[in-house]
mmCIF file of C-alpha atoms and ligand atoms in Angstrom:
data_model
loop_
_atom_site.group_PDB
_atom_site.id
_atom_site.type_symbol
_atom_site.label_atom_id
_atom_site.label_comp_id
_atom_site.label_asym_id
_atom_site.label_seq_id
_atom_site.Cartn_x
_atom_site.Cartn_y
_atom_site.Cartn_z
ATOM 1 C CA MET A 1 39.943 36.743 12.592
ATOM 2 C CA LYS A 2 37.813 40.255 11.931
ATOM 3 C CA ARG A 3 36.605 38.384 9.084
ATOM 4 C CA LEU A 4 34.169 36.596 11.511
ATOM 5 C CA TYR A 5 32.152 39.737 12.459
ATOM 6 C CA SER A 6 31.372 40.589 9.271
ATOM 7 C CA LEU A 7 27.962 40.573 7.933
ATOM 8 C CA PRO A 8 27.907 37.988 5.845
ATOM 9 C CA ALA A 9 29.704 35.820 8.941
ATOM 10 C CA VAL A 10 27.083 37.013 10.564
ATOM 11 C CA MET A 11 24.237 35.707 8.907
ATOM 12 C CA VAL A 12 25.455 32.523 8.438
ATOM 13 C CA ILE A 13 25.033 31.944 11.921
ATOM 14 C CA LEU A 14 22.085 33.278 12.802
ATOM 15 C CA LEU A 15 20.563 31.037 10.023
ATOM 16 C CA LEU A 16 22.560 28.463 11.837
ATOM 17 C CA PHE A 17 20.037 29.505 14.996
ATOM 18 C CA THR A 18 16.985 27.904 12.616
ATOM 19 C CA ALA A 19 19.417 25.634 10.873
ATOM 20 C CA CYS A 20 18.767 21.483 10.703
ATOM 21 C CA ASN A 21 21.856 20.480 12.517
ATOM 22 C CA GLY A 22 22.988 24.144 13.847
ATOM 23 C CA GLY A 23 22.341 24.167 17.609
ATOM 24 C CA HIS A 24 20.700 27.127 18.913
ATOM 25 C CA SER A 25 22.521 30.581 20.428
ATOM 26 C CA PRO A 26 22.368 30.380 24.418
ATOM 27 C CA GLY A 27 22.449 34.568 23.877
ATOM 28 C CA SER A 28 19.373 35.081 21.403
ATOM 29 C CA GLU A 29 15.599 35.721 21.928
ATOM 30 C CA VAL A 30 14.189 34.721 18.884
ATOM 31 C CA VAL A 31 15.368 31.537 18.021
ATOM 32 C CA HIS A 32 12.546 29.103 17.639
ATOM 33 C CA LYS A 33 13.497 26.216 20.363
ATOM 34 C CA PRO A 34 12.955 23.027 17.494
ATOM 35 C CA ALA A 35 9.887 20.817 18.209
ATOM 36 C CA THR A 36 9.286 17.348 17.120
ATOM 37 C CA HIS A 37 6.197 15.893 15.885
ATOM 38 C CA THR A 38 4.825 13.168 15.191
ATOM 39 C CA VAL A 39 2.940 11.814 11.378
ATOM 40 C CA GLU A 40 1.234 8.607 12.499
ATOM 41 C CA ILE A 41 1.028 6.070 8.768
ATOM 42 C CA THR A 42 -1.784 4.275 9.706
ATOM 43 C CA GLN A 43 -4.519 2.802 7.417
ATOM 44 C CA MET A 44 -2.588 3.583 4.386
ATOM 45 C CA GLN A 45 -2.613 7.116 5.735
ATOM 46 C CA PHE A 46 -0.241 9.809 6.399
ATOM 47 C CA ARG A 47 -1.794 11.431 9.838
ATOM 48 C CA PRO A 48 -1.965 14.397 9.425
ATOM 49 C CA ALA A 49 -1.719 14.381 5.334
ATOM 50 C CA ALA A 50 -1.015 18.438 5.537
ATOM 51 C CA LEU A 51 1.794 19.046 8.971
ATOM 52 C CA TYR A 52 2.391 22.898 9.892
ATOM 53 C CA ILE A 53 5.842 22.758 11.314
ATOM 54 C CA GLN A 54 8.417 25.935 11.584
ATOM 55 C CA SER A 55 11.799 25.832 10.283
ATOM 56 C CA GLY A 56 14.178 23.516 12.499
ATOM 57 C CA ASP A 57 11.301 21.222 13.447
ATOM 58 C CA THR A 58 12.009 17.550 12.859
ATOM 59 C CA VAL A 59 8.804 14.967 12.237
ATOM 60 C CA LEU A 60 8.631 11.919 13.396
ATOM 61 C CA PHE A 61 7.159 9.425 10.756
ATOM 62 C CA MET A 62 5.661 5.878 12.189
ATOM 63 C CA ASN A 63 4.274 3.150 10.448
ATOM 64 C CA HIS A 64 1.881 1.185 12.399
ATOM 65 C CA ASP A 65 0.878 -0.779 9.304
ATOM 66 C CA MET A 66 1.286 -4.506 9.016
ATOM 67 C CA VAL A 67 3.207 -3.409 5.465
ATOM 68 C CA ASP A 68 5.627 -1.552 4.401
ATOM 69 C CA HIS A 69 6.044 2.229 3.878
ATOM 70 C CA ASP A 70 8.663 4.722 2.356
ATOM 71 C CA ILE A 71 8.700 8.826 2.913
ATOM 72 C CA THR A 72 9.619 10.066 -0.426
ATOM 73 C CA GLU A 73 9.850 14.005 -1.644
ATOM 74 C CA GLN A 74 7.276 13.710 -4.522
ATOM 75 C CA ASN A 75 8.757 16.268 -6.901
ATOM 76 C CA ASN A 76 12.353 15.036 -7.847
ATOM 77 C CA LYS A 77 13.149 12.545 -4.959
ATOM 78 C CA SER A 78 14.971 14.776 -3.428
ATOM 79 C CA TRP A 79 14.938 13.083 -0.331
ATOM 80 C CA HIS A 80 13.664 9.667 0.578
ATOM 81 C CA SER A 81 13.599 7.292 4.283
ATOM 82 C CA SER A 82 14.723 3.919 4.248
ATOM 83 C CA LYS A 83 11.689 2.053 4.119
ATOM 84 C CA LEU A 84 9.857 1.570 7.356
ATOM 85 C CA SER A 85 8.141 -2.130 8.130
ATOM 86 C CA SER A 86 5.805 -2.661 10.452
ATOM 87 C CA GLY A 87 6.487 -0.777 13.760
ATOM 88 C CA GLN A 88 9.544 0.915 12.679
ATOM 89 C CA SER A 89 9.357 4.712 12.622
ATOM 90 C CA TRP A 90 12.222 6.931 10.641
ATOM 91 C CA LYS A 91 12.667 10.661 11.290
ATOM 92 C CA MET A 92 14.112 13.914 9.502
ATOM 93 C CA CYS A 93 14.790 17.997 9.795
ATOM 94 C CA PHE A 94 12.459 19.987 7.821
ATOM 95 C CA GLU A 95 13.877 23.894 6.313
ATOM 96 C CA THR A 96 11.520 23.702 3.950
ATOM 97 C CA SER A 97 8.439 22.758 2.842
ATOM 98 C CA SER A 98 7.533 19.334 0.926
ATOM 99 C CA ASP A 99 5.611 16.905 -0.620
ATOM 100 C CA TYR A 100 6.044 13.927 -0.528
ATOM 101 C CA TYR A 101 4.182 10.092 -1.563
ATOM 102 C CA CYS A 102 5.488 6.769 -0.860
ATOM 103 C CA SER A 103 6.620 5.082 -3.861
ATOM 104 C CA ILE A 104 5.697 1.856 -2.462
ATOM 105 C CA HIS A 105 2.005 3.030 -2.816
ATOM 106 C CA GLU A 106 2.115 5.850 -4.865
ATOM 107 C CA VAL A 107 -1.745 6.558 -4.675
ATOM 108 C CA MET A 108 -0.459 7.276 -0.737
ATOM 109 C CA LYS A 109 0.503 11.020 -0.508
ATOM 110 C CA GLY A 110 1.535 13.878 2.071
ATOM 111 C CA LYS A 111 2.811 17.173 2.590
ATOM 112 C CA VAL A 112 4.905 19.140 5.297
ATOM 113 C CA VAL A 113 4.766 22.763 5.627
ATOM 114 C CA VAL A 114 7.259 25.097 6.786
ATOM 115 C CA ARG A 115 5.527 28.432 7.654
ATOM 116 C CA MET B 1 -7.297 -11.416 -29.701
ATOM 117 C CA THR B 2 -7.819 -8.186 -28.498
ATOM 118 C CA ARG B 3 -11.175 -8.226 -28.023
ATOM 119 C CA ILE B 4 -11.690 -11.782 -26.075
ATOM 120 C CA LEU B 5 -9.500 -10.800 -23.025
ATOM 121 C CA PRO B 6 -11.645 -7.545 -22.017
ATOM 122 C CA ALA B 7 -14.766 -9.551 -22.363
ATOM 123 C CA TYR B 8 -13.186 -12.499 -20.543
ATOM 124 C CA LEU B 9 -12.075 -10.131 -17.742
ATOM 125 C CA ARG B 10 -15.479 -9.015 -17.355
ATOM 126 C CA TYR B 11 -16.611 -11.825 -17.224
ATOM 127 C CA LEU B 12 -14.436 -13.487 -14.750
ATOM 128 C CA SER B 13 -14.512 -10.447 -12.495
ATOM 129 C CA ALA B 14 -18.710 -10.179 -12.323
ATOM 130 C CA ALA B 15 -18.608 -13.540 -11.720
ATOM 131 C CA LEU B 16 -16.432 -14.089 -9.012
ATOM 132 C CA LEU B 17 -18.464 -10.756 -7.522
ATOM 133 C CA VAL B 18 -21.739 -12.522 -7.766
ATOM 134 C CA MET B 19 -20.492 -15.527 -6.522
ATOM 135 C CA LEU B 20 -18.558 -13.553 -3.476
ATOM 136 C CA SER B 21 -21.211 -11.255 -2.630
ATOM 137 C CA THR B 22 -24.204 -11.571 -3.276
ATOM 138 C CA GLY B 23 -24.746 -14.736 -2.799
ATOM 139 C CA VAL B 24 -24.568 -18.080 -3.784
ATOM 140 C CA TYR B 25 -23.567 -18.884 -0.288
ATOM 141 C CA ALA B 26 -26.048 -16.282 1.408
ATOM 142 C CA GLN B 27 -28.630 -17.918 -0.888
ATOM 143 C CA LYS B 28 -26.793 -22.026 0.303
ATOM 144 C CA GLN B 29 -27.115 -20.357 3.590
ATOM 145 C CA THR B 30 -23.652 -22.577 4.097
ATOM 146 C CA LYS B 31 -22.553 -19.722 6.069
ATOM 147 C CA LEU B 32 -18.762 -19.910 6.341
ATOM 148 C CA THR B 33 -17.047 -21.028 9.848
ATOM 149 C CA ASP B 34 -14.368 -18.977 10.942
ATOM 150 C CA PRO B 35 -11.255 -21.824 9.442
ATOM 151 C CA GLU B 36 -12.950 -21.724 6.297
ATOM 152 C CA ILE B 37 -12.803 -17.794 6.538
ATOM 153 C CA ALA B 38 -9.289 -18.221 7.249
ATOM 154 C CA SER B 39 -8.675 -20.506 4.256
ATOM 155 C CA VAL B 40 -10.799 -18.126 1.710
ATOM 156 C CA ALA B 41 -8.595 -15.091 3.151
ATOM 157 C CA VAL B 42 -4.886 -17.026 2.011
ATOM 158 C CA THR B 43 -5.906 -18.704 -0.571
ATOM 159 C CA ALA B 44 -6.673 -14.894 -2.604
ATOM 160 C CA ASN B 45 -3.923 -13.496 -0.865
ATOM 161 C CA GLN B 46 -1.761 -16.596 -2.074
ATOM 162 C CA ILE B 47 -3.594 -15.722 -5.691
ATOM 163 C CA ASP B 48 -2.545 -11.786 -6.312
ATOM 164 C CA ILE B 49 1.236 -13.061 -5.080
ATOM 165 C CA ASP B 50 0.978 -15.626 -7.996
ATOM 166 C CA PHE B 51 -0.350 -13.266 -10.405
ATOM 167 C CA ALA B 52 2.555 -10.902 -9.273
ATOM 168 C CA GLN B 53 5.170 -13.346 -9.743
ATOM 169 C CA ILE B 54 3.502 -13.021 -13.666
ATOM 170 C CA ALA B 55 3.956 -9.802 -13.698
ATOM 171 C CA ILE B 56 7.597 -9.621 -12.533
ATOM 172 C CA GLU B 57 8.649 -12.285 -14.611
ATOM 173 C CA LYS B 58 6.688 -10.983 -17.853
ATOM 174 C CA SER B 59 6.868 -7.427 -17.575
ATOM 175 C CA LYS B 60 9.558 -4.087 -18.617
ATOM 176 C CA ASN B 61 7.244 -0.931 -17.586
ATOM 177 C CA THR B 62 8.358 0.334 -14.358
ATOM 178 C CA GLU B 63 5.193 1.140 -12.637
ATOM 179 C CA ILE B 64 4.031 -2.120 -13.750
ATOM 180 C CA LEU B 65 7.032 -4.099 -11.571
ATOM 181 C CA ASN B 66 6.727 -1.645 -9.176
ATOM 182 C CA PHE B 67 3.392 -1.945 -7.852
ATOM 183 C CA ALA B 68 4.194 -5.859 -8.786
ATOM 184 C CA LYS B 69 6.188 -6.060 -5.762
ATOM 185 C CA THR B 70 4.353 -4.082 -4.367
ATOM 186 C CA MET B 71 1.657 -7.626 -4.385
ATOM 187 C CA ALA B 72 3.671 -9.612 -4.075
ATOM 188 C CA ASN B 73 5.642 -8.084 -0.163
ATOM 189 C CA ASP B 74 2.101 -6.652 0.945
ATOM 190 C CA HIS B 75 -0.078 -10.183 0.589
ATOM 191 C CA LYS B 76 2.426 -11.739 1.603
ATOM 192 C CA ALA B 77 2.699 -9.529 5.104
ATOM 193 C CA VAL B 78 -1.395 -10.002 5.353
ATOM 194 C CA ILE B 79 -0.621 -13.644 4.483
ATOM 195 C CA ASP B 80 1.821 -13.439 7.583
ATOM 196 C CA GLN B 81 -0.527 -11.655 9.970
ATOM 197 C CA ALA B 82 -3.602 -14.054 9.181
ATOM 198 C CA VAL B 83 -1.276 -17.534 9.219
ATOM 199 C CA ALA B 84 -0.349 -15.527 13.366
ATOM 200 C CA LEU B 85 -3.428 -15.086 14.224
ATOM 201 C CA VAL B 86 -4.913 -18.437 13.523
ATOM 202 C CA THR B 87 -1.523 -20.841 15.373
ATOM 203 C CA ARG B 88 -2.785 -18.852 18.197
ATOM 204 C CA LEU B 89 -5.773 -19.187 18.094
ATOM 205 C CA LYS B 90 -5.322 -22.892 17.744
ATOM 206 C CA VAL B 91 -7.917 -22.711 14.250
ATOM 207 C CA SER B 92 -6.317 -24.605 11.082
ATOM 208 C CA PRO B 93 -7.840 -23.428 7.290
ATOM 209 C CA GLN B 94 -10.267 -25.917 6.148
ATOM 210 C CA VAL B 95 -10.836 -25.524 2.058
ATOM 211 C CA ASN B 96 -13.541 -24.911 0.763
ATOM 212 C CA ASP B 97 -15.914 -24.091 -2.265
ATOM 213 C CA LEU B 98 -15.043 -20.774 -2.111
ATOM 214 C CA SER B 99 -11.600 -21.267 -1.408
ATOM 215 C CA LYS B 100 -11.744 -23.985 -4.420
ATOM 216 C CA LYS B 101 -13.284 -22.075 -6.869
ATOM 217 C CA LEU B 102 -11.092 -18.789 -6.036
ATOM 218 C CA LEU B 103 -8.401 -21.116 -7.237
ATOM 219 C CA SER B 104 -9.920 -22.900 -10.208
ATOM 220 C CA ASP B 105 -10.523 -19.034 -11.314
ATOM 221 C CA ALA B 106 -7.326 -17.953 -10.336
ATOM 222 C CA GLU B 107 -5.183 -21.484 -12.435
ATOM 223 C CA LYS B 108 -7.142 -19.786 -15.530
ATOM 224 C CA THR B 109 -6.437 -16.678 -15.148
ATOM 225 C CA LYS B 110 -2.478 -17.359 -14.626
ATOM 226 C CA ALA B 111 -2.461 -19.443 -17.746
ATOM 227 C CA MET B 112 -3.800 -16.750 -19.312
ATOM 228 C CA LEU B 113 -1.443 -13.901 -18.670
ATOM 229 C CA LYS B 114 1.334 -16.083 -19.849
ATOM 230 C CA ARG B 115 0.341 -17.003 -22.546
ATOM 231 C CA THR B 116 -0.512 -13.261 -22.968
ATOM 232 C CA LYS B 117 1.468 -11.705 -25.849
ATOM 233 C CA ALA B 118 4.050 -9.468 -24.444
ATOM 234 C CA SER B 119 3.154 -6.631 -25.994
ATOM 235 C CA ASN B 120 -0.685 -6.377 -24.466
ATOM 236 C CA PHE B 121 0.779 -8.181 -21.245
ATOM 237 C CA ASP B 122 0.582 -4.911 -18.977
ATOM 238 C CA LYS B 123 -2.713 -4.110 -19.507
ATOM 239 C CA VAL B 124 -3.834 -7.708 -19.431
ATOM 240 C CA TYR B 125 -2.151 -7.872 -16.031
ATOM 241 C CA ILE B 126 -3.683 -4.422 -14.892
ATOM 242 C CA ASP B 127 -7.198 -4.712 -16.178
ATOM 243 C CA ASN B 128 -7.162 -7.817 -13.588
ATOM 244 C CA GLU B 129 -6.084 -6.615 -10.660
ATOM 245 C CA VAL B 130 -7.989 -3.787 -10.611
ATOM 246 C CA ALA B 131 -10.863 -6.818 -11.336
ATOM 247 C CA TYR B 132 -9.622 -8.713 -9.245
ATOM 248 C CA HIS B 133 -9.213 -5.875 -5.847
ATOM 249 C CA LYS B 134 -13.080 -4.624 -6.158
ATOM 250 C CA ALA B 135 -13.488 -8.132 -6.448
ATOM 251 C CA VAL B 136 -12.199 -9.143 -3.109
ATOM 252 C CA ILE B 137 -12.653 -5.789 -1.610
ATOM 253 C CA GLY B 138 -16.489 -6.758 -2.644
ATOM 254 C CA ALA B 139 -15.775 -10.409 -1.009
ATOM 255 C CA VAL B 140 -14.039 -9.150 2.381
ATOM 256 C CA GLU B 141 -16.578 -6.229 3.245
ATOM 257 C CA THR B 142 -19.997 -8.441 2.686
ATOM 258 C CA VAL B 143 -18.932 -12.177 3.141
ATOM 259 C CA LEU B 144 -15.664 -13.069 5.157
ATOM 260 C CA VAL B 145 -16.180 -9.729 7.532
ATOM 261 C CA PRO B 146 -19.727 -10.120 8.387
ATOM 262 C CA GLN B 147 -19.813 -14.256 8.946
ATOM 263 C CA SER B 148 -16.603 -13.731 10.995
ATOM 264 C CA ALA B 149 -17.300 -15.301 14.470
ATOM 265 C CA ASN B 150 -13.906 -14.534 15.973
ATOM 266 C CA ALA B 151 -13.292 -11.087 17.007
ATOM 267 C CA GLU B 152 -9.207 -11.054 16.045
ATOM 268 C CA LEU B 153 -10.009 -12.795 12.808
ATOM 269 C CA LYS B 154 -12.542 -10.250 12.105
ATOM 270 C CA GLY B 155 -10.255 -7.144 13.220
ATOM 271 C CA LEU B 156 -7.722 -8.751 10.971
ATOM 272 C CA LEU B 157 -10.218 -8.792 7.755
ATOM 273 C CA GLU B 158 -10.921 -5.127 8.997
ATOM 274 C CA LYS B 159 -7.513 -3.810 8.855
ATOM 275 C CA VAL B 160 -7.283 -5.417 5.575
ATOM 276 C CA LEU B 161 -9.829 -3.215 3.814
ATOM 277 C CA PRO B 162 -8.369 -0.019 3.546
ATOM 278 C CA ALA B 163 -4.188 -1.765 1.673
ATOM 279 C CA LEU B 164 -7.307 -3.347 -0.532
ATOM 280 C CA ARG B 165 -8.711 -0.019 -1.559
ATOM 281 C CA THR B 166 -5.426 1.325 -1.605
ATOM 282 C CA HIS B 167 -3.862 -1.494 -4.184
ATOM 283 C CA LEU B 168 -7.167 -0.427 -6.089
ATOM 284 C CA ALA B 169 -6.660 3.015 -6.550
ATOM 285 C CA HIS B 170 -2.366 2.247 -7.179
ATOM 286 C CA ALA B 171 -3.915 0.047 -10.049
ATOM 287 C CA GLU B 172 -6.397 2.035 -11.361
ATOM 288 C CA MET B 173 -3.270 4.748 -11.370
ATOM 289 C CA VAL B 174 -1.037 2.554 -13.530
ATOM 290 C CA GLN B 175 -4.008 1.555 -15.645
ATOM 291 C CA GLN B 176 -4.559 5.311 -16.433
ATOM 292 C CA LYS B 177 -0.924 5.387 -17.129
ATOM 293 C CA LEU B 178 0.002 2.823 -19.132
ATOM 294 C CA PRO B 179 -0.173 4.179 -22.627
ATOM 295 C CA LYS B 180 -3.583 3.355 -24.877
HETATM 296 CU CU1 CU C 201 3.063 2.319 1.281
#
């Protein structure tokens, strides 16, 4: 039980404060309250094309176009959304910055910058 | 063969562009009616689906296949929107000289794509897609949008333009990436 209070354990708990699936601690004053931001997919563009957020924030992608789109991580396709039909949305929590594109329309690009 | 095909494509796209944009129609003062515009729009989208189907059958290149599937899906989505709109407006698409010309040109292009050797197919297909999207964008901008009487029809055609421009950029990207 004592190990729980060791430095690594405290660090793990601190990391959870900003982690995507971690809850926030009522006792802590440095916790960023996770926010949700929206990227609108409209007229074949991600708007805003560059979105600045804090770690642990969620981004909702909303497809307003009549055609399907998806959101795929650009560098090694490490994550991707399902295919979004017209009117559908998809959300993801970000801990690191990501460049992304639409794998259906490869010229459509955007990025989420965690700062 | 390799010399004849690009020339043919240049001729085709030039002919289409001249016809669609500048003006056979404007000069003859035969302004298209909304039912005729609806027919042209549906025909132009269906033609690109047909080209895509040939590519899906013939190509082994993943970039070409991905592009062709996108064309088939997107142009189908546009047709669905157009059909929903004309149904709601109680307009029946009316076959006309422009939609007939588009179809007869497309028949020649389809035959040409089908007989193109596999080794040369990807280039011929994507060159045609670049030319075809340029021609269609020109037609939508200079003929179909300005001549639409109904505001919703005009609005739908305007909404399709960003997709057409993205398709053109995508086609040009694939064209660049193809092995020379
Ligand atoms: Cu897309």
